[in-house]
Amino acid sequence: MDETHKKILQRNRVNLVTDLDPSKLYDGLLEKGVFTQDMIDEIQSAGTRRDQARQLVRDLETRGSRAFPLFLECLQETGQESLAELLQNGAPAVTLQTLSDDKNLTHLSPDGWQLRPGPGRIRRDSLQSYKMDASPCGHCLIINNMEFEPHSMLKNRKGSNIDCEKLERRFKTLNFVVEVKTNLRQKQIKHELLTLSKKDHSQYDCCVVIMLSHGTEVNHNRFPGAVYGVDGQYVPVQIITNYLNGQHCPSLQGKPKLFFIQACGGGNERDMGFEVSPDEVEPSSGGMDDQTDAIPMSSSSDSLSMSDEPDARPSLPTPSDILVSYSTFPGYVSWRETQAGSWYVQTLDYILEENAATDDLVTMLMMVNNEVSQNSAKGLYKQMPGSFNFLRKLLYFQTQT
């Protein structure tokens, strides 16, 4: 497909996902040779109407130069003229032909069309998406540690209640059953995770765990870092994820398990950033009430040796269907405003609100990374979120129509 047409589809993706009725288009797209029956079957298996619309538009971008005008023709023939007009307003005039006459395409097999061999012009099949149409979609556990016991030597986390309220509202909007637990000790954190792992998730499609606390670094096999209970005892992120892996929670096998960690990666490193050209970034400055969730890295055997990363061992098994999103890069502080909440959660909530209807989770997390990286604390310090992604498919959240 011509790049101009691709950009038109991408610009109008929100409208297409919201308003398009794919079921009316299948016969016409098949008859005109835009898609094969196998491709239509794959789109129909994507799930809800929104999911099918999203998959159809994504697959359409992989077709030949006649796919766009033929798609417009199908929209007009099926009473979806408003969408056709929306797309046509930004499209250059194209003479309609049958897709099979397109010299950029060749029909290789009953499985589908493929671009003629050329420099990088092979059609790439769309990645599959996780099934995410159960209602409710799944459980979401939020553990919010704000007030720490005096003997823990950890400061209270002002502003964390704002983060918690935002995420509770957001994941309810995404059709999750949300449970919030506040100010838990280490053993209580483990108990809540064990309780969650013992639930029957067979009727659900996903599970989410959100940790809001102080953090530190510990030895790890796959996932770095640890979060503190209010008693000053920590739980490694590796242990947190293990509660929901396929071995310990069979009803979540093959389903996405998402972990969002608003805590420091350990250490007191403050990122000073580096200079960029003025037109590349417009930094925003945090207020004077910026706080961090940093805990100095322990010098005990639990501390992480940066020169000896166990993750690098090729013999370690890779956990599937797990994504862990961190508010900051391991070893650096995570900034939190006492009146507005943390940079990471503010941005995550906003990106989910604006983009969940059209974009997959990994794409949205890249948007979060970009937005947070442009902030600065006290006009000086920076922050960079990151994630460990072991998902096998694209993940699209449910959104309200």
Coordinates of C-alpha atoms in Angstrom, one line a residue:
M1 CA 0.0 0.0 0.0
D2 CA 1.1 3.5 -0.8
E3 CA 2.6 5.3 2.2
T4 CA 0.2 8.2 1.8
H5 CA -2.8 5.8 2.2
K6 CA -1.1 4.1 5.2
K7 CA -0.8 7.4 6.9
I8 CA -4.5 8.2 6.3
L9 CA -5.5 4.9 7.9
Q10 CA -3.2 5.5 10.8
R11 CA -4.5 9.1 11.3
N12 CA -8.1 7.9 11.4
R13 CA -7.6 4.6 13.3
V14 CA -9.6 5.8 16.3
N15 CA -12.6 6.6 14.1
L16 CA -12.3 3.3 12.2
V17 CA -12.0 1.2 15.3
T18 CA -14.9 3.0 16.9
D19 CA -17.3 3.1 14.0
L20 CA -16.4 0.5 11.4
D21 CA -18.6 -2.5 11.0
P22 CA -16.3 -5.2 9.6
S23 CA -19.0 -7.8 9.2
K24 CA -20.5 -5.9 6.4
L25 CA -17.2 -5.7 4.5
Y26 CA -16.0 -9.3 4.4
D27 CA -17.9 -10.4 1.3
G28 CA -16.9 -7.3 -0.7
L29 CA -13.3 -7.5 0.3
L30 CA -13.2 -11.2 -0.6
E31 CA -14.9 -10.6 -3.9
K32 CA -12.6 -7.8 -4.9
G33 CA -9.5 -9.8 -3.9
V34 CA -8.4 -7.5 -1.1
F35 CA -8.3 -10.4 1.4
T36 CA -8.4 -14.2 1.0
Q37 CA -10.8 -16.3 3.0
D38 CA -8.1 -17.4 5.4
M39 CA -7.2 -13.8 6.1
I40 CA -10.9 -12.9 6.8
D41 CA -11.2 -16.0 9.1
E42 CA -8.2 -14.7 11.0
I43 CA -9.7 -11.2 11.4
Q44 CA -13.1 -12.7 12.5
S45 CA -11.2 -14.7 15.2
A46 CA -9.8 -11.5 16.7
G47 CA -12.7 -11.2 19.0
T48 CA -15.0 -8.2 19.5
R49 CA -16.2 -5.8 16.7
R50 CA -13.5 -3.4 17.8
D51 CA -10.8 -6.1 17.8
Q52 CA -11.9 -7.2 14.3
A53 CA -11.9 -3.6 13.0
R54 CA -8.4 -3.0 14.5
Q55 CA -7.1 -6.2 12.9
L56 CA -8.8 -5.4 9.5
V57 CA -7.2 -2.0 9.3
R58 CA -3.8 -3.4 10.3
D59 CA -3.9 -6.1 7.7
L60 CA -5.2 -3.7 5.1
E61 CA -1.9 -1.7 5.3
T62 CA 0.0 -4.8 4.2
R63 CA -2.0 -5.2 0.9
G64 CA -1.2 -3.7 -2.6
S65 CA -1.7 -0.2 -3.9
R66 CA -5.3 -0.9 -4.9
A67 CA -6.3 -2.0 -1.5
F68 CA -7.1 1.5 -0.2
P69 CA -9.5 2.6 -3.1
L70 CA -11.2 -0.8 -3.0
F71 CA -11.7 -0.5 0.7
L72 CA -13.3 2.9 0.2
E73 CA -15.6 1.3 -2.5
C74 CA -16.6 -1.4 0.0
L75 CA -17.4 1.2 2.6
Q76 CA -19.7 3.1 0.2
E77 CA -21.4 -0.1 -0.9
T78 CA -22.2 -1.1 2.7
G79 CA -23.7 2.1 3.9
Q80 CA -20.6 3.4 5.7
E81 CA -20.2 6.5 3.5
S82 CA -19.2 8.7 6.4
L83 CA -16.1 6.7 7.0
A84 CA -15.4 6.6 3.3
E85 CA -15.7 10.4 3.1
L86 CA -13.4 10.8 6.1
L87 CA -10.7 8.8 4.5
Q88 CA -11.2 10.1 1.0
N89 CA -10.7 13.7 2.1
G90 CA -7.1 13.1 2.7
A91 CA -6.5 10.7 -0.2
P92 CA -5.1 11.5 -3.7
A93 CA -7.2 10.4 -6.7
V94 CA -6.6 6.8 -7.7
T95 CA -8.1 4.9 -10.7
L96 CA -9.9 1.8 -9.4
Q97 CA -8.7 -1.5 -10.7
T98 CA -9.1 -5.0 -9.4
L99 CA -6.4 -5.9 -6.9
S100 CA -5.4 -8.9 -8.9
D101 CA -4.2 -6.5 -11.7
D102 CA -1.8 -4.8 -9.2
K103 CA 1.7 -5.5 -10.6
N104 CA 3.1 -5.4 -7.1
L105 CA 1.2 -8.5 -6.0
T106 CA 1.2 -12.2 -6.9
H107 CA -1.1 -14.8 -5.6
L108 CA 1.2 -17.5 -4.2
S109 CA -1.2 -19.9 -2.7
P110 CA -4.7 -20.2 -1.2
D111 CA -3.2 -18.9 2.1
G112 CA -3.0 -15.3 0.9
W113 CA -1.4 -12.7 -1.2
Q114 CA 2.2 -11.8 -1.0
L115 CA 4.2 -9.0 -2.6
R116 CA 6.5 -9.9 -5.4
P117 CA 10.1 -10.6 -4.3
G118 CA 11.9 -7.3 -4.1
P119 CA 14.0 -5.3 -1.6
G120 CA 12.2 -6.1 1.7
R121 CA 8.7 -6.2 0.1
I122 CA 7.5 -9.5 1.5
R123 CA 4.1 -9.3 3.2
R124 CA 4.5 -9.9 6.9
D125 CA 1.6 -11.7 8.6
S126 CA 0.0 -9.8 11.4
L127 CA 0.9 -10.8 14.9
Q128 CA -1.9 -12.5 16.8
S129 CA -3.6 -10.7 19.6
Y130 CA -4.5 -12.1 23.0
K131 CA -8.1 -12.8 23.6
M132 CA -9.3 -9.9 25.7
D133 CA -13.1 -10.0 25.4
A134 CA -14.1 -11.7 28.7
S135 CA -16.4 -9.6 30.9
P136 CA -15.0 -8.7 33.3
C137 CA -11.6 -9.0 31.6
G138 CA -9.8 -10.2 34.8
H139 CA -8.6 -9.3 38.3
C140 CA -6.5 -6.3 39.1
L141 CA -4.7 -6.1 42.5
I142 CA -3.3 -2.8 43.6
I143 CA -1.0 -2.7 46.7
N144 CA -0.5 0.9 47.8
N145 CA 2.1 1.3 50.6
M146 CA 2.1 4.9 51.8
E147 CA 2.7 5.0 55.6
F148 CA 5.8 3.1 56.8
E149 CA 6.4 1.8 60.3
P150 CA 9.0 4.0 62.2
H151 CA 11.5 1.1 62.7
S152 CA 11.6 0.6 58.9
M153 CA 13.5 3.9 58.5
L154 CA 11.5 4.5 55.3
K155 CA 9.7 7.8 54.7
N156 CA 6.0 8.0 54.1
R157 CA 5.1 8.3 50.4
K158 CA 3.0 11.4 50.0
G159 CA 1.0 11.5 46.8
S160 CA 0.8 7.7 46.4
N161 CA -3.0 7.8 47.2
I162 CA -3.4 10.0 44.1
D163 CA -1.6 7.3 42.0
C164 CA -3.8 4.6 43.5
E165 CA -7.1 6.4 42.8
K166 CA -6.1 7.1 39.2
L167 CA -5.1 3.5 38.5
E168 CA -8.2 2.1 40.3
R169 CA -10.4 4.2 38.1
R170 CA -8.4 3.4 34.9
F171 CA -8.5 -0.3 35.3
K172 CA -12.2 -0.3 36.2
T173 CA -12.7 1.6 33.0
L174 CA -10.8 -1.2 31.2
N175 CA -13.3 -3.7 32.6
F176 CA -11.1 -5.2 35.4
V177 CA -12.3 -6.2 38.9
V178 CA -10.1 -4.0 41.0
E179 CA -9.1 -4.7 44.6
V180 CA -7.0 -2.2 46.5
K181 CA -4.9 -3.1 49.6
T182 CA -3.2 -0.4 51.6
N183 CA -0.1 -0.4 53.8
L184 CA 0.8 -4.1 53.8
R185 CA 3.8 -5.7 55.6
Q186 CA 6.0 -8.1 53.6
K187 CA 4.0 -11.2 54.7
Q188 CA 0.7 -9.5 54.0
I189 CA 1.9 -8.7 50.4
K190 CA 2.8 -12.4 49.9
H191 CA -0.5 -13.5 51.3
E192 CA -2.5 -11.2 48.9
L193 CA -0.4 -12.5 46.0
L194 CA -1.0 -16.1 47.1
T195 CA -4.7 -15.5 47.4
L196 CA -4.8 -14.0 43.9
S197 CA -2.9 -17.0 42.5
K198 CA -5.4 -19.4 44.1
K199 CA -8.4 -17.7 42.4
D200 CA -10.0 -19.5 39.4
H201 CA -9.1 -17.3 36.4
S202 CA -10.5 -19.7 33.8
Q203 CA -13.3 -17.3 32.9
Y204 CA -11.0 -14.3 32.6
D205 CA -8.4 -13.3 30.0
C206 CA -5.8 -11.3 31.9
C207 CA -4.5 -10.5 35.4
V208 CA -2.9 -7.3 36.6
V209 CA -0.8 -6.5 39.7
I210 CA 0.2 -2.9 40.6
M211 CA 2.8 -2.2 43.3
L212 CA 3.1 1.3 44.7
S213 CA 5.9 1.4 47.3
H214 CA 9.6 2.1 48.0
G215 CA 12.0 -0.2 46.1
T216 CA 15.5 -1.5 46.2
E217 CA 17.8 -3.8 44.2
V218 CA 18.3 -7.5 44.9
N219 CA 19.9 -10.5 43.1
H220 CA 17.6 -11.8 40.5
N221 CA 17.3 -14.4 37.7
R222 CA 14.9 -12.6 35.4
F223 CA 13.2 -9.5 36.9
P224 CA 15.3 -7.0 38.8
G225 CA 14.3 -5.0 41.9
A226 CA 12.1 -5.5 45.0
V227 CA 9.4 -3.6 46.7
Y228 CA 9.1 -2.9 50.4
G229 CA 6.4 -3.7 52.8
V230 CA 5.6 -1.1 55.4
D231 CA 7.6 -3.1 58.0
G232 CA 10.8 -2.5 56.0
Q233 CA 11.0 -6.1 54.6
Y234 CA 11.0 -6.4 50.9
V235 CA 9.6 -8.8 48.3
P236 CA 11.6 -9.3 45.1
V237 CA 9.8 -8.6 41.9
Q238 CA 11.0 -12.1 40.7
I239 CA 8.9 -13.6 43.6
I240 CA 5.9 -11.4 42.9
T241 CA 5.8 -12.6 39.3
N242 CA 6.3 -16.2 40.3
Y243 CA 3.0 -16.3 42.1
L244 CA 1.1 -16.0 38.8
N245 CA 3.3 -18.0 36.5
G246 CA 1.9 -21.1 34.7
Q247 CA 3.2 -23.4 37.3
H248 CA 1.7 -21.7 40.4
C249 CA -1.5 -20.5 38.7
P250 CA -2.6 -23.0 36.0
S251 CA -5.8 -21.1 35.2
L252 CA -3.6 -18.2 33.9
Q253 CA -1.5 -20.3 31.6
G254 CA -1.3 -18.8 28.1
K255 CA -2.9 -15.5 29.4
P256 CA -1.2 -12.2 29.9
K257 CA 0.1 -11.3 33.4
L258 CA 0.9 -7.6 33.7
F259 CA 2.9 -6.1 36.6
F260 CA 3.3 -2.3 37.0
I261 CA 5.9 -1.3 39.5
Q262 CA 6.0 2.3 40.8
A263 CA 9.1 2.1 43.0
C264 CA 12.8 2.8 42.6
G265 CA 15.1 0.4 41.0
G266 CA 17.3 0.7 44.0
G267 CA 20.2 3.0 44.7
N268 CA 20.2 6.8 44.8
E269 CA 21.4 7.5 41.3
R270 CA 19.9 10.6 39.9
D271 CA 19.8 10.9 36.1
M272 CA 21.3 14.2 34.9
G273 CA 20.3 13.5 31.3
F274 CA 22.3 14.9 28.3
E275 CA 21.9 17.8 26.0
V276 CA 19.7 17.5 22.9
S277 CA 18.7 20.0 20.2
P278 CA 16.0 22.5 21.3
D279 CA 13.5 21.2 18.8
E280 CA 13.8 17.6 19.9
V281 CA 12.3 18.0 23.4
E282 CA 10.4 20.5 25.5
P283 CA 11.2 19.5 29.1
S284 CA 8.7 20.2 31.8
S285 CA 9.9 21.0 35.3
G286 CA 8.7 19.3 38.4
G287 CA 7.8 21.2 41.5
M288 CA 9.7 21.8 44.7
D289 CA 7.8 18.9 46.4
D290 CA 9.3 16.2 44.2
Q291 CA 10.1 13.1 46.2
T292 CA 11.8 9.8 45.2
D293 CA 11.0 6.2 46.1
A294 CA 14.8 5.5 46.3
I295 CA 16.3 3.2 48.9
P296 CA 20.1 3.0 49.0
M297 CA 21.3 -0.3 47.6
S298 CA 22.2 -2.7 50.4
S299 CA 25.8 -3.8 50.7
S300 CA 24.6 -7.3 51.9
S301 CA 24.5 -10.4 49.8
D302 CA 21.0 -9.4 48.6
S303 CA 22.4 -6.5 46.6
L304 CA 22.7 -6.7 42.8
S305 CA 26.2 -6.9 41.4
M306 CA 26.0 -4.9 38.2
S307 CA 29.1 -6.8 36.9
D308 CA 27.6 -10.2 37.3
E309 CA 24.1 -10.3 35.8
P310 CA 22.4 -13.7 36.2
D311 CA 19.9 -12.8 33.5
A312 CA 22.5 -13.3 30.8
R313 CA 22.7 -17.1 31.4
P314 CA 21.2 -18.7 28.3
S315 CA 20.1 -21.8 30.2
L316 CA 17.5 -19.9 32.2
P317 CA 13.9 -20.6 31.1
T318 CA 12.0 -17.6 29.7
P319 CA 8.7 -16.8 31.4
S320 CA 5.9 -16.5 28.9
D321 CA 3.0 -14.1 28.8
I322 CA 4.5 -11.8 31.5
L323 CA 5.2 -8.1 31.2
V324 CA 6.8 -6.1 34.0
S325 CA 6.7 -2.3 33.6
Y326 CA 9.0 -0.3 35.9
S327 CA 8.7 3.4 36.7
T328 CA 12.4 3.8 36.3
F329 CA 15.6 2.1 35.0
P330 CA 17.2 -0.2 37.6
G331 CA 19.6 1.8 39.9
Y332 CA 17.8 5.1 39.5
V333 CA 15.3 7.0 41.5
S334 CA 11.6 7.4 40.6
W335 CA 10.1 10.8 41.0
R336 CA 6.8 11.5 42.7
E337 CA 5.0 14.8 43.2
T338 CA 3.2 15.1 46.6
Q339 CA 0.2 16.9 45.1
A340 CA -0.1 15.2 41.7
G341 CA 1.4 11.7 42.2
S342 CA 4.3 10.0 40.4
W343 CA 5.4 11.0 36.9
Y344 CA 5.1 7.4 35.8
V345 CA 1.5 6.9 37.0
Q346 CA 0.3 10.3 35.8
T347 CA 1.7 9.5 32.3
L348 CA 0.5 5.9 32.2
D349 CA -3.0 6.9 33.2
Y350 CA -3.1 9.6 30.5
I351 CA -1.7 7.4 27.7
L352 CA -4.2 4.6 28.5
E353 CA -7.0 7.1 28.4
E354 CA -6.0 8.5 25.1
N355 CA -4.7 5.5 23.3
A356 CA -6.2 2.2 24.7
A357 CA -8.9 2.2 22.0
T358 CA -6.4 2.0 19.2
D359 CA -2.9 0.9 20.4
D360 CA -1.5 -2.2 21.9
L361 CA 0.1 -2.2 25.4
V362 CA 3.7 -2.3 24.3
T363 CA 3.3 0.6 22.0
M364 CA 1.6 2.6 24.7
L365 CA 4.5 1.8 27.1
M366 CA 6.9 3.3 24.6
M367 CA 4.7 6.4 24.6
V368 CA 5.0 6.5 28.4
N369 CA 8.8 6.1 28.2
N370 CA 9.0 9.1 25.8
E371 CA 6.7 11.3 27.8
V372 CA 8.3 10.7 31.2
S373 CA 11.8 11.0 29.8
Q374 CA 11.0 14.6 28.9
N375 CA 10.2 15.6 32.5
S376 CA 12.8 17.1 34.8
A377 CA 12.8 17.4 38.6
K378 CA 13.8 20.7 40.0
G379 CA 15.0 21.6 36.5
L380 CA 17.8 19.1 36.7
Y381 CA 17.0 15.4 37.2
K382 CA 15.4 13.0 34.7
Q383 CA 13.7 9.6 34.8
M384 CA 13.4 6.8 32.3
P385 CA 10.8 4.0 32.7
G386 CA 11.4 0.6 31.2
S387 CA 9.9 -2.9 30.9
F388 CA 10.7 -6.6 30.7
N389 CA 8.4 -8.0 28.0
F390 CA 7.8 -11.7 27.6
L391 CA 4.4 -11.4 26.0
R392 CA 3.9 -13.6 22.9
K393 CA 1.1 -11.6 21.2
L394 CA -0.2 -8.1 20.9
L395 CA -2.4 -7.0 23.9
Y396 CA -5.3 -4.6 23.4
F397 CA -7.4 -3.6 26.4
Q398 CA -11.2 -3.5 26.3
T399 CA -12.5 0.1 26.0
Q400 CA -16.0 1.5 26.5
T401 CA -17.9 2.3 23.3

